[in-house]
Coordinates of C-alpha atoms in Angstrom, one line a residue:
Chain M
X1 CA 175.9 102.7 104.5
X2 CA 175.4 100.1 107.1
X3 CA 175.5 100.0 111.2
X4 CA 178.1 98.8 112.7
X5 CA 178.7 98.0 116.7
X6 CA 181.9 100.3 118.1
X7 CA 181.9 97.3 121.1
X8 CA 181.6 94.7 118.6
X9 CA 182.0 95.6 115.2
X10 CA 179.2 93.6 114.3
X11 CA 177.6 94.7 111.4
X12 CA 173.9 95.3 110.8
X13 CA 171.2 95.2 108.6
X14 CA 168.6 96.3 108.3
X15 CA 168.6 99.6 110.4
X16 CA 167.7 99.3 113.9
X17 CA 168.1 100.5 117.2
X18 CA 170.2 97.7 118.8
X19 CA 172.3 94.8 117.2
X20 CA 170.9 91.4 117.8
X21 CA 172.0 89.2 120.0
X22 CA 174.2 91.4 122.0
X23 CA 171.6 94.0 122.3
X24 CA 174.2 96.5 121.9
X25 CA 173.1 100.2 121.5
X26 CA 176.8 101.7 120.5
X27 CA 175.8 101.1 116.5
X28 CA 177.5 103.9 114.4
X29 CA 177.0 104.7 110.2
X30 CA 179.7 103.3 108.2
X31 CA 180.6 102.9 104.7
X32 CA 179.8 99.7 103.4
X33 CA 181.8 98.2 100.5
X34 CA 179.1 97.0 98.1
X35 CA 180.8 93.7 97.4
X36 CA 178.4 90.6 98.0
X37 CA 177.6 87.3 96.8
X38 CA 174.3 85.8 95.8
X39 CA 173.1 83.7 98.6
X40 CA 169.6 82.4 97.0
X41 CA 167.8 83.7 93.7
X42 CA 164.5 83.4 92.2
X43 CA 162.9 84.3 88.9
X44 CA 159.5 86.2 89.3
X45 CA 156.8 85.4 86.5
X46 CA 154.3 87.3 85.6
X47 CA 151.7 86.9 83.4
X48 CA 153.0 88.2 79.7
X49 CA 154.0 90.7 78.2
X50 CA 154.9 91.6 81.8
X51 CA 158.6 90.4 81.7
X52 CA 159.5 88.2 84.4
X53 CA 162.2 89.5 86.9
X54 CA 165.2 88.4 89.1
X55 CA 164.9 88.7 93.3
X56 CA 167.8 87.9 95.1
X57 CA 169.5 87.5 98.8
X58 CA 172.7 89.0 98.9
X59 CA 175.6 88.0 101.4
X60 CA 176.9 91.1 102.2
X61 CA 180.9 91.1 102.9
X62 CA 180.6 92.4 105.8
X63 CA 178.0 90.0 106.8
X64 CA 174.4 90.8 107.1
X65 CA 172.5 89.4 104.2
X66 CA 169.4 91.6 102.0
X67 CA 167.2 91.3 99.7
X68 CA 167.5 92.9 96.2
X69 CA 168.3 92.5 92.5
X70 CA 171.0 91.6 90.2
X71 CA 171.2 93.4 87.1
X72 CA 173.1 93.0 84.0
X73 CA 172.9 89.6 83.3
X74 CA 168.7 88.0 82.5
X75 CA 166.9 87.0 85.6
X76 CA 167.4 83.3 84.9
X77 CA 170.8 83.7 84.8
X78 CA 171.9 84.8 87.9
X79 CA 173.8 82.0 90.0
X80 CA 174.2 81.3 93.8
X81 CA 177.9 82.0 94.7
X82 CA 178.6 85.1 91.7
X83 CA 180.3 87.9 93.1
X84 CA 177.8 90.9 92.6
X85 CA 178.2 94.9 93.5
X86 CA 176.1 96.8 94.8
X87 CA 174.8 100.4 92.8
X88 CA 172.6 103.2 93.6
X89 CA 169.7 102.8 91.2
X90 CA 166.2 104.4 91.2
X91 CA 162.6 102.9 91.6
X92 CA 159.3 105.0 91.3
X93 CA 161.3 107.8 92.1
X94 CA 163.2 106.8 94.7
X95 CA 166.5 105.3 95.3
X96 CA 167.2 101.7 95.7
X97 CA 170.1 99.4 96.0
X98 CA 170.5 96.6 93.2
X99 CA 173.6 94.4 92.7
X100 CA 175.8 94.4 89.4
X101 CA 176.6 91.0 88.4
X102 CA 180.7 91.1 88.6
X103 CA 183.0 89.2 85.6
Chain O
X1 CA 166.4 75.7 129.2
X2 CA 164.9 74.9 132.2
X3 CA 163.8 71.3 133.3
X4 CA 160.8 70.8 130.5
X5 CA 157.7 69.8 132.5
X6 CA 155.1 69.8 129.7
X7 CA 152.3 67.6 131.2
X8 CA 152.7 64.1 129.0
X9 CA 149.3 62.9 128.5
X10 CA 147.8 64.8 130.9
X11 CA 145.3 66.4 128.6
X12 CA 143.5 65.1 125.8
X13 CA 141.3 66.4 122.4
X14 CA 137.6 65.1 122.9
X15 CA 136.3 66.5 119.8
X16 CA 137.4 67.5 116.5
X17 CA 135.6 68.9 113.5
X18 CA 135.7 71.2 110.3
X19 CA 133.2 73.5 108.3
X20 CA 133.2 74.8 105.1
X21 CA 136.0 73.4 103.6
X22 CA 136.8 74.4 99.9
X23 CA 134.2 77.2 99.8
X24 CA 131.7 78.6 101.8
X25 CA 130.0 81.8 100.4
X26 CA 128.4 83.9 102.5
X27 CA 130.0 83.2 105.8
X28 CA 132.3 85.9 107.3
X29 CA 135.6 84.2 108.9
X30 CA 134.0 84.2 112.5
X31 CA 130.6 82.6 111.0
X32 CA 133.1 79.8 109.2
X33 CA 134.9 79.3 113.0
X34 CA 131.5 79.3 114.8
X35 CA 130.2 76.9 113.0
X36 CA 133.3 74.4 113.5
X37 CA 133.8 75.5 117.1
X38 CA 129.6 74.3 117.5
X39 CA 129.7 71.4 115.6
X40 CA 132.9 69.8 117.7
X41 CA 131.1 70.9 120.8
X42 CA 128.2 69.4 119.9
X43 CA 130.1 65.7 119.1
X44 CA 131.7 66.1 122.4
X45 CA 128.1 66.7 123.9
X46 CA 129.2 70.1 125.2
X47 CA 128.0 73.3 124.9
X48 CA 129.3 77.1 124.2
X49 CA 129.2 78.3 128.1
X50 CA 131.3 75.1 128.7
X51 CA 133.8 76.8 127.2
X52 CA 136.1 78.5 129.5
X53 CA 139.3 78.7 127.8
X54 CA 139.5 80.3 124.8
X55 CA 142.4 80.2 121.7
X56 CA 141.9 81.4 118.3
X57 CA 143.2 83.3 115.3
X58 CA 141.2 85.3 112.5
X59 CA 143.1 86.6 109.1
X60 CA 140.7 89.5 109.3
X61 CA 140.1 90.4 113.4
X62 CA 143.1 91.1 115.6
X63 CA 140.8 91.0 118.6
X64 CA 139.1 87.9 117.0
X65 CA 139.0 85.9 120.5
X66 CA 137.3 89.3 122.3
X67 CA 134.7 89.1 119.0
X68 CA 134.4 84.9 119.5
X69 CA 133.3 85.6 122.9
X70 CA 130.7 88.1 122.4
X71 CA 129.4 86.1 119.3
X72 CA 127.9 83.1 121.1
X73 CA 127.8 84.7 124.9
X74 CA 130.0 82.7 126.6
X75 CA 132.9 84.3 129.1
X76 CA 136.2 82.7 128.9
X77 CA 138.6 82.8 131.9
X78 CA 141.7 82.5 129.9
X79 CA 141.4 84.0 126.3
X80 CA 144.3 83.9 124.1
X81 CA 145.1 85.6 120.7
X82 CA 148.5 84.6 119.8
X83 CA 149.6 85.1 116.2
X84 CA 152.2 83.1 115.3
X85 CA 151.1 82.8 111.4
X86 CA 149.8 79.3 110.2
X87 CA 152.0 78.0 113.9
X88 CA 149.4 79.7 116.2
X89 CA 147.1 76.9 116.8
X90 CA 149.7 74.2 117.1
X91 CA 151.0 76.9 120.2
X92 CA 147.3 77.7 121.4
X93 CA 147.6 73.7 121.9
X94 CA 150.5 73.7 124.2
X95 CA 149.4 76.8 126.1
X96 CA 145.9 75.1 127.0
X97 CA 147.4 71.8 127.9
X98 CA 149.5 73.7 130.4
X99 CA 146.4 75.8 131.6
X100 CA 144.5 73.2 132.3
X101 CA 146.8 71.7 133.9
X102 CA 146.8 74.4 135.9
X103 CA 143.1 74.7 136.7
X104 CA 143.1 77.8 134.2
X105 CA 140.4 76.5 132.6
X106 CA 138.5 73.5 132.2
X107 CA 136.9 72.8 128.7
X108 CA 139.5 74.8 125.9
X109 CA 138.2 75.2 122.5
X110 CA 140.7 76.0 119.9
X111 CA 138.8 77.6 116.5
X112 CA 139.9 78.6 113.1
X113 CA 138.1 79.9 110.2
X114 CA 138.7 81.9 107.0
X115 CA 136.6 82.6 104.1
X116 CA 139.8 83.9 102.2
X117 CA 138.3 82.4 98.8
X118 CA 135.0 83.4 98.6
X119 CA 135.7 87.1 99.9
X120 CA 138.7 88.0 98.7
X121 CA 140.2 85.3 96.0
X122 CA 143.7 85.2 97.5
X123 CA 145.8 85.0 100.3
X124 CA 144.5 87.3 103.3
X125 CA 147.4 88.6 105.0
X126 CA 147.6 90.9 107.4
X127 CA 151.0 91.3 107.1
X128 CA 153.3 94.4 107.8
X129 CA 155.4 94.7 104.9
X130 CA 159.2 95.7 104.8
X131 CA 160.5 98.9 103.8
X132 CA 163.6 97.5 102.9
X133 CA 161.7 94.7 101.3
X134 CA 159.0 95.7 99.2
X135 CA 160.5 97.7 96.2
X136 CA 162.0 94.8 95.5
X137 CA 157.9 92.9 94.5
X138 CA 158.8 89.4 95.6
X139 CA 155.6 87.6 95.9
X140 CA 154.8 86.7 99.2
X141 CA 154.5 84.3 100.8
X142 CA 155.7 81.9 97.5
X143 CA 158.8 84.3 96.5
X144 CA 160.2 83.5 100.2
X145 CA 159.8 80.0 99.6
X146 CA 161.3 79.7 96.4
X147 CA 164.7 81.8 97.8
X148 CA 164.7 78.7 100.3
X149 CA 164.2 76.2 98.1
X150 CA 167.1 77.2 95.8
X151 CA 169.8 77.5 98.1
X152 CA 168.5 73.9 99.2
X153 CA 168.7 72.8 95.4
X154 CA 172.5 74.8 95.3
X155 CA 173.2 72.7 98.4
X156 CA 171.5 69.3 98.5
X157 CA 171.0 69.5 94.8
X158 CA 167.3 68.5 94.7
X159 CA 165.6 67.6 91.4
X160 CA 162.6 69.0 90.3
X161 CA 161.0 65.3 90.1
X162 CA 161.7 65.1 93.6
X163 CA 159.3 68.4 95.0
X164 CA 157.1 66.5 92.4
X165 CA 156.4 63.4 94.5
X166 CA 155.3 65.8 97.6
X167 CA 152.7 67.4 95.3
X168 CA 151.8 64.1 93.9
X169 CA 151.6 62.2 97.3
X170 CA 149.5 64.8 98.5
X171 CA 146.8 64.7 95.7
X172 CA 146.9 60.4 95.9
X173 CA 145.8 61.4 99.5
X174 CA 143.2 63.6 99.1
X175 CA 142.2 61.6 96.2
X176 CA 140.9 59.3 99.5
X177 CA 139.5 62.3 101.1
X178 CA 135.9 63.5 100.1
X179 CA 136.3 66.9 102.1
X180 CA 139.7 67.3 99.9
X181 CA 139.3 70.1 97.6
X182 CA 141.6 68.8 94.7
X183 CA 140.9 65.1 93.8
X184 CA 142.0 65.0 90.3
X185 CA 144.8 62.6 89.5
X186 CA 148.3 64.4 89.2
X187 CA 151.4 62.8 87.3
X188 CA 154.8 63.7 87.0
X189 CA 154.1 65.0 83.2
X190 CA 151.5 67.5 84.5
X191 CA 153.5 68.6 87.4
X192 CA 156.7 69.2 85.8
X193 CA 154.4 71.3 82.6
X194 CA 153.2 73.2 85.3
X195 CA 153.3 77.1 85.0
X196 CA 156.2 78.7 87.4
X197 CA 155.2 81.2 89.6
X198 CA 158.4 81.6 90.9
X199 CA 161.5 79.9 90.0
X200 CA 162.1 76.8 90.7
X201 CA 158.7 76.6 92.2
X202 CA 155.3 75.6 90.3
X203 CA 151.5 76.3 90.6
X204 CA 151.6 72.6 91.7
X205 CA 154.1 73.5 94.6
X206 CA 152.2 75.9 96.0
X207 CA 148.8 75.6 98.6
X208 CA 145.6 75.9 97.4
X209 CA 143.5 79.3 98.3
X210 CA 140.3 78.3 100.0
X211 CA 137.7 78.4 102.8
X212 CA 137.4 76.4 105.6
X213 CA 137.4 76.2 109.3
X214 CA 138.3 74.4 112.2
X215 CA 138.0 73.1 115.7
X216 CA 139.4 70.9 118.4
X217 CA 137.9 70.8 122.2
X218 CA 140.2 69.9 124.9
X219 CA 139.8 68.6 128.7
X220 CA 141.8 67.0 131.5
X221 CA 142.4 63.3 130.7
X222 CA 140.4 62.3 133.2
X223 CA 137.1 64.3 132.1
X224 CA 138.2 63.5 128.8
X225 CA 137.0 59.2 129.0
X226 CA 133.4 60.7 129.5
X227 CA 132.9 63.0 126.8
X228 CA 134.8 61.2 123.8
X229 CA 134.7 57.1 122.8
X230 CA 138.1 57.4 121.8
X231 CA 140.1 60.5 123.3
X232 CA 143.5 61.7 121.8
X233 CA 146.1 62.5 123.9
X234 CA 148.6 65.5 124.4
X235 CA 152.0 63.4 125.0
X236 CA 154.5 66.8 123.9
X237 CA 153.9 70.4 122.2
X238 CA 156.7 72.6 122.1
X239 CA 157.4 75.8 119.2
X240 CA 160.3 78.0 118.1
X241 CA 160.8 80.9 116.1
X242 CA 163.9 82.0 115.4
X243 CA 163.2 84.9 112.2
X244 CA 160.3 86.5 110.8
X245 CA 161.4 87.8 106.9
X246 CA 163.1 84.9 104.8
X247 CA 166.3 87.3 104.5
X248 CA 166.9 87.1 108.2
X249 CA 166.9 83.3 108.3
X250 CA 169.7 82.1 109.6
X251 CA 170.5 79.0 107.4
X252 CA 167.9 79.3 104.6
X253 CA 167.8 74.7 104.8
X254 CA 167.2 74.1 108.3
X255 CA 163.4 75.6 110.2
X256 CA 163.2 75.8 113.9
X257 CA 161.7 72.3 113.5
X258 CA 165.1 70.7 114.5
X259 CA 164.5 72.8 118.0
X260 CA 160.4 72.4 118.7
X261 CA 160.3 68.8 117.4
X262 CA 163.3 67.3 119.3
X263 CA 161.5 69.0 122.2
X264 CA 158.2 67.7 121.7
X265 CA 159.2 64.1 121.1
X266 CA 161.3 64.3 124.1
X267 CA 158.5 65.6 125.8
X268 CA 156.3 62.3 124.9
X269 CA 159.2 60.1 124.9
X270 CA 159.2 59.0 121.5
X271 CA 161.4 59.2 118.4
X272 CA 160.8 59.6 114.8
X273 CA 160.8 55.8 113.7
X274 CA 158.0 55.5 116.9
X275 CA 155.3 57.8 115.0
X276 CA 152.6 56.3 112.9
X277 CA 151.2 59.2 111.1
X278 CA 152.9 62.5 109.8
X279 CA 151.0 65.7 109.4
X280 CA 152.9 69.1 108.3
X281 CA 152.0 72.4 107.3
X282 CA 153.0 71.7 103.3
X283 CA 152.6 75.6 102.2
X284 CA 154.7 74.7 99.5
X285 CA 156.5 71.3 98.2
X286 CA 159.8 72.5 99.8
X287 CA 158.0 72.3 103.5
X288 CA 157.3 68.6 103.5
X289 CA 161.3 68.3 102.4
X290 CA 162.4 70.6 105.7
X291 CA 160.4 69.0 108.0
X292 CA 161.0 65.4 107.5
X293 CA 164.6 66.2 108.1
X294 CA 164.5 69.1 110.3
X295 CA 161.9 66.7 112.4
X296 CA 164.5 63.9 112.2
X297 CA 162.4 61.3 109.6
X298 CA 165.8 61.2 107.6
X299 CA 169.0 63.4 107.8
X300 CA 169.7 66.9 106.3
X301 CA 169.8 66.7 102.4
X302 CA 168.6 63.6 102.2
X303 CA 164.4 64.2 101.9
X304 CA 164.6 64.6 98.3
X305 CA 165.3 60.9 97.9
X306 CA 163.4 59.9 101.0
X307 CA 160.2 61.1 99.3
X308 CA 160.9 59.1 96.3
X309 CA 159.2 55.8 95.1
X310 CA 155.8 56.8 97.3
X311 CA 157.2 56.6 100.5
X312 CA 155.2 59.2 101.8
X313 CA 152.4 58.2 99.8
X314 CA 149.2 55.8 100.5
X315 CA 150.7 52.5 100.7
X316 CA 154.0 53.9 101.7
X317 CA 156.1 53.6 104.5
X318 CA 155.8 56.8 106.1
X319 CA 152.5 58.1 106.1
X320 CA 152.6 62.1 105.6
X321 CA 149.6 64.5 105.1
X322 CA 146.8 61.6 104.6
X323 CA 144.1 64.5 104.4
X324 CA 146.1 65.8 101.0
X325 CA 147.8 68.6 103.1
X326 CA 147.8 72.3 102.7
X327 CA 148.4 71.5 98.8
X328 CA 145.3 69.3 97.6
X329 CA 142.7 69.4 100.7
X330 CA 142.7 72.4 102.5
X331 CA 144.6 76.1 102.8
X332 CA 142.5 79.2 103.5
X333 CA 145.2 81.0 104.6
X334 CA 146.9 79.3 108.1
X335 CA 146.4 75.6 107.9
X336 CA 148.2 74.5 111.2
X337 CA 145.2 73.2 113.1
X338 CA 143.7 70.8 110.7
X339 CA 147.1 68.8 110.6
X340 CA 146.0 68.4 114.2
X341 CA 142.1 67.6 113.0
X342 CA 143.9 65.3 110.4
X343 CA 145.5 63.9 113.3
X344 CA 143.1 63.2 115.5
X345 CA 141.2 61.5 113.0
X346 CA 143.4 59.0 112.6
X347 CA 143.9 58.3 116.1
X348 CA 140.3 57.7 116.8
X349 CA 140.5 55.4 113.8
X350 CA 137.5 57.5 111.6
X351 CA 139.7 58.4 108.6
X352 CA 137.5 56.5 106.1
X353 CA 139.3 55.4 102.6
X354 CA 142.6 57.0 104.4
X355 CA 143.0 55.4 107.5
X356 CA 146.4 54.5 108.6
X357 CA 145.9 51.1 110.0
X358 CA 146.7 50.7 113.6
X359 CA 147.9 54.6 113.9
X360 CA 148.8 55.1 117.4
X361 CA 151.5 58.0 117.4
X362 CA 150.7 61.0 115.2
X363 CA 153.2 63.5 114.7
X364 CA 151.5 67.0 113.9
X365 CA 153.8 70.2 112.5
X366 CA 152.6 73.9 112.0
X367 CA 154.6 76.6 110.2
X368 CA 154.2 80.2 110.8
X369 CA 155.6 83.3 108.1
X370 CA 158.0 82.3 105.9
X371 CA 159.5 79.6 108.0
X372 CA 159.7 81.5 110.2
X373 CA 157.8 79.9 113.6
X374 CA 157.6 76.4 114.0
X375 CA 155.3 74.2 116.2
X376 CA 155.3 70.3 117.0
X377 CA 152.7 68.1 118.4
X378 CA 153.0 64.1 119.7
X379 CA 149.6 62.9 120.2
X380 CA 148.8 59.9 121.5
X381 CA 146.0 56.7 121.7
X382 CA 145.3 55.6 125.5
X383 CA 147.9 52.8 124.7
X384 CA 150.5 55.1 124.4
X385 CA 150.1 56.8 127.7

């Protein structure tokens, strides 16, 4: 789900109590559709065995960008401009959006 | 934007110094800034109930100018706070110029000190992190800058070699510093072998983690002539911040640098190719890269080549952190007023091995979050006034 301005149609992310800019208060919960593209990447080492791991900023479609994950390909791997989609997974208990890398 | 009246030259730094550099057990963070604050007073012939105008940041002490105060009994008329991350003092600059301009205050002391090193082995932060942020463990503040520096590598297509000749620039510098922290040599082999933290960036791309503290006294210009041989003038001083989390930046290449440093050279009436000396807030390789473009030294994209062949090293054209920067000399934790220390040292022509002959114009550049809030100052020699 992200916010979205009725006035504007702006979407926005993270969650907040006005859009930026406009300062628009309308915002409403809409679906979002989960398709992105990687917008920066980085590879995370840690000292071994820890494995190392991928963080990510993720052009939304509908706009806003976030931070998260791609999964499914290694961290190194992942490339600015791939077409990734967004899934439900789980971290210490508690849900959390990664991104599928897409063929 | 209203008509800019910053006060060109109006005020000046009569005294400059620095404490504890590298490591300094057994001070707390106000002892470290103390210490500084006394010892540039002291130069200046000044002492703490001169003081009437007040601007400092603590990693450790929200309140740290209320604490500053009662620590050496003196009663500031205009005390100031502002947190802008490693940016603040670069802005406590600007707002002191303007307040004594305004007969505020008349003797502002601007202090740093952290003891991040001896007390706590890494990075103090007292930062509020992200609930939308943190499950995903990027290691901040280096993870940020590594997410910037690959889209700027995907755009500009930067070689590794090329964040290589910051760090190795920086450490030829300190290697003329005594009070630099890092003074072995570094070559290309050893940088590039360097362990990743966080791809693409490298131990050797990324600050050191030390002590230190910091101080600069300011007056009017025309008290300034009697307390220091050589005063430094405040010719422009003007900041932006236009994010605070790297994921909200709104084009992960270009800082608010292109908006405070036009301003400030406009301010002083100068362009790039005018200024003599370069200090910036080099948190990581990438910054250096940013700010000599975002500043206007050379044009977006092209920094990666601009560094090349030493330019920015001793001997080179352009002169850029001659203390050895945030990566070889100093870091405990916000660097942005020793670029002005740096600064003024060379203006008042007491840089030692370092000295950039004839320096005139200095150009100095704090950074705030994760480049996030940016800060530029012009200072200036008498002859430039």
């Amino acid at each position: 789900m992200l916010q979205r301005s009725r006035s504007s149609g702006g979407y926005v992310f993270y969650p907040r109590v006005a859009e930026p800019r406009t300062g628009n208060r309308d915002l409403e919960w809409v679906a979002a559709s989960g398709d992105g593209i990687v917008h920066a990447t980085t590879v995370v080492r840690r000292k071994p065995p820890e494995p190392a791991f991928n963080v990510a900023l993720v052009q939304l479609a509908e706009g806003p960008r976030m931070m998260s994950r791609v999964e499914g390909v290694a961290p190194g791997e992942v490339r600015i401009g791939m077409a990734v989609k967004a899934r439900i997974a789980s971290a210490d208990g508690k849900p959390l959006v990664v991104f599928d890398a897409q063929p | 934007m209203s008509q800019d009246k910053f006060p060109r030259g109006k005020t000046a730094i009569v005294a400059s110094a620095t404490y504890g550099m590298g490591e300094a057990p057994g001070l707390s963070s106000m002892d470290l800034a103390v210490s500084a604050s006394l010892r540039a007073l002291a130069s200046a012939g000044l002492k703490p109930g001169d003081v009437d105008g007040l601007f400092i940041g603590l990693p450790d002490d929200f309140l740290s100018g209320l604490t500053f105060a009662e620590y050496l009994g003196i009663t500031p008329q205009v005390t100031d706070n502002n947190r802008t991350g490693g940016s603040a003092f670069l802005t406590h600059c600007m707002w002191a110029a303007l307040a004594l301009e305004a007969g505020q205050c008349d003797v502002a002391l601007v202090a740093y000190g952290s003891n991040q090193r001896s007390a706590a082995g890494g990075l103090v932060s007292a930062m509020r992190p992200s609930p939308y942020e943190a499950p995903y463990k990027l290691p901040r503040p280096v993870g940020a800058y590594a997410l910037a520096t690959s889209r700027y590598m995907h755009e500009y297509g930067l070689k590794r070699e090329q964040l290589g000749a910051v760090a190795i620039a920086a450490r030829q510098w300190a290697q003329l510093n005594p009070d630099a922290f890092l003074r072995e040599p570094l070559g290309m082999h050893e940088y590039l072998a360097s362990r990743l933290v966080s791809d693409p960036l490298s131990v050797r791309d990324c600050c050191l983690v030390t002590d230190g503290a910091a101080a600069i006294v300011m007056t009017r210009a025309d008290r300034a002539k009697s307390l220091a041989q050589r005063p430094v003038y405040i010719l422009g001083n003007a900041a932006s911040t236009h994010h605070r989390d790297i994921t909200s930046m709104p084009d992960l290449t270009t800082t608010a640098a292109a908006i405070s440093g036009p301003r400030a050279m406009a301010q002083a009436g100068v362009t790039p190719k005018d200024i003599d000396v370069v200090e910036v807030y080099d948190a990581f390789t990438i910054n250096t890269l940013l700010f000599l473009e975002d500043l206007g030294f050379c044009r977006k994209g092209e920094a990666g080549a601009f560094v090349e062949g030493g330019r920015i090293a001793p001997g080179g054209e352009l002169p850029v952190n001659t203390n050895g920067g945030g990566l070889s000399c100093v870091h405990p934790g916000m660097y942005g007023l020793f670029t002005i220390v740096e600064a003024v040292q060379q203006l008042q022509g007491t840089a030692g091995a370092r000295q950039v002959k004839d320096a005139k114009l200095a150009l100095a550049h704090g950074n705030g979050g994760e480049l996030s809030s940016q800060a530029t100052m012009v200072l200036g020699t008498e002859e430039t006034l």
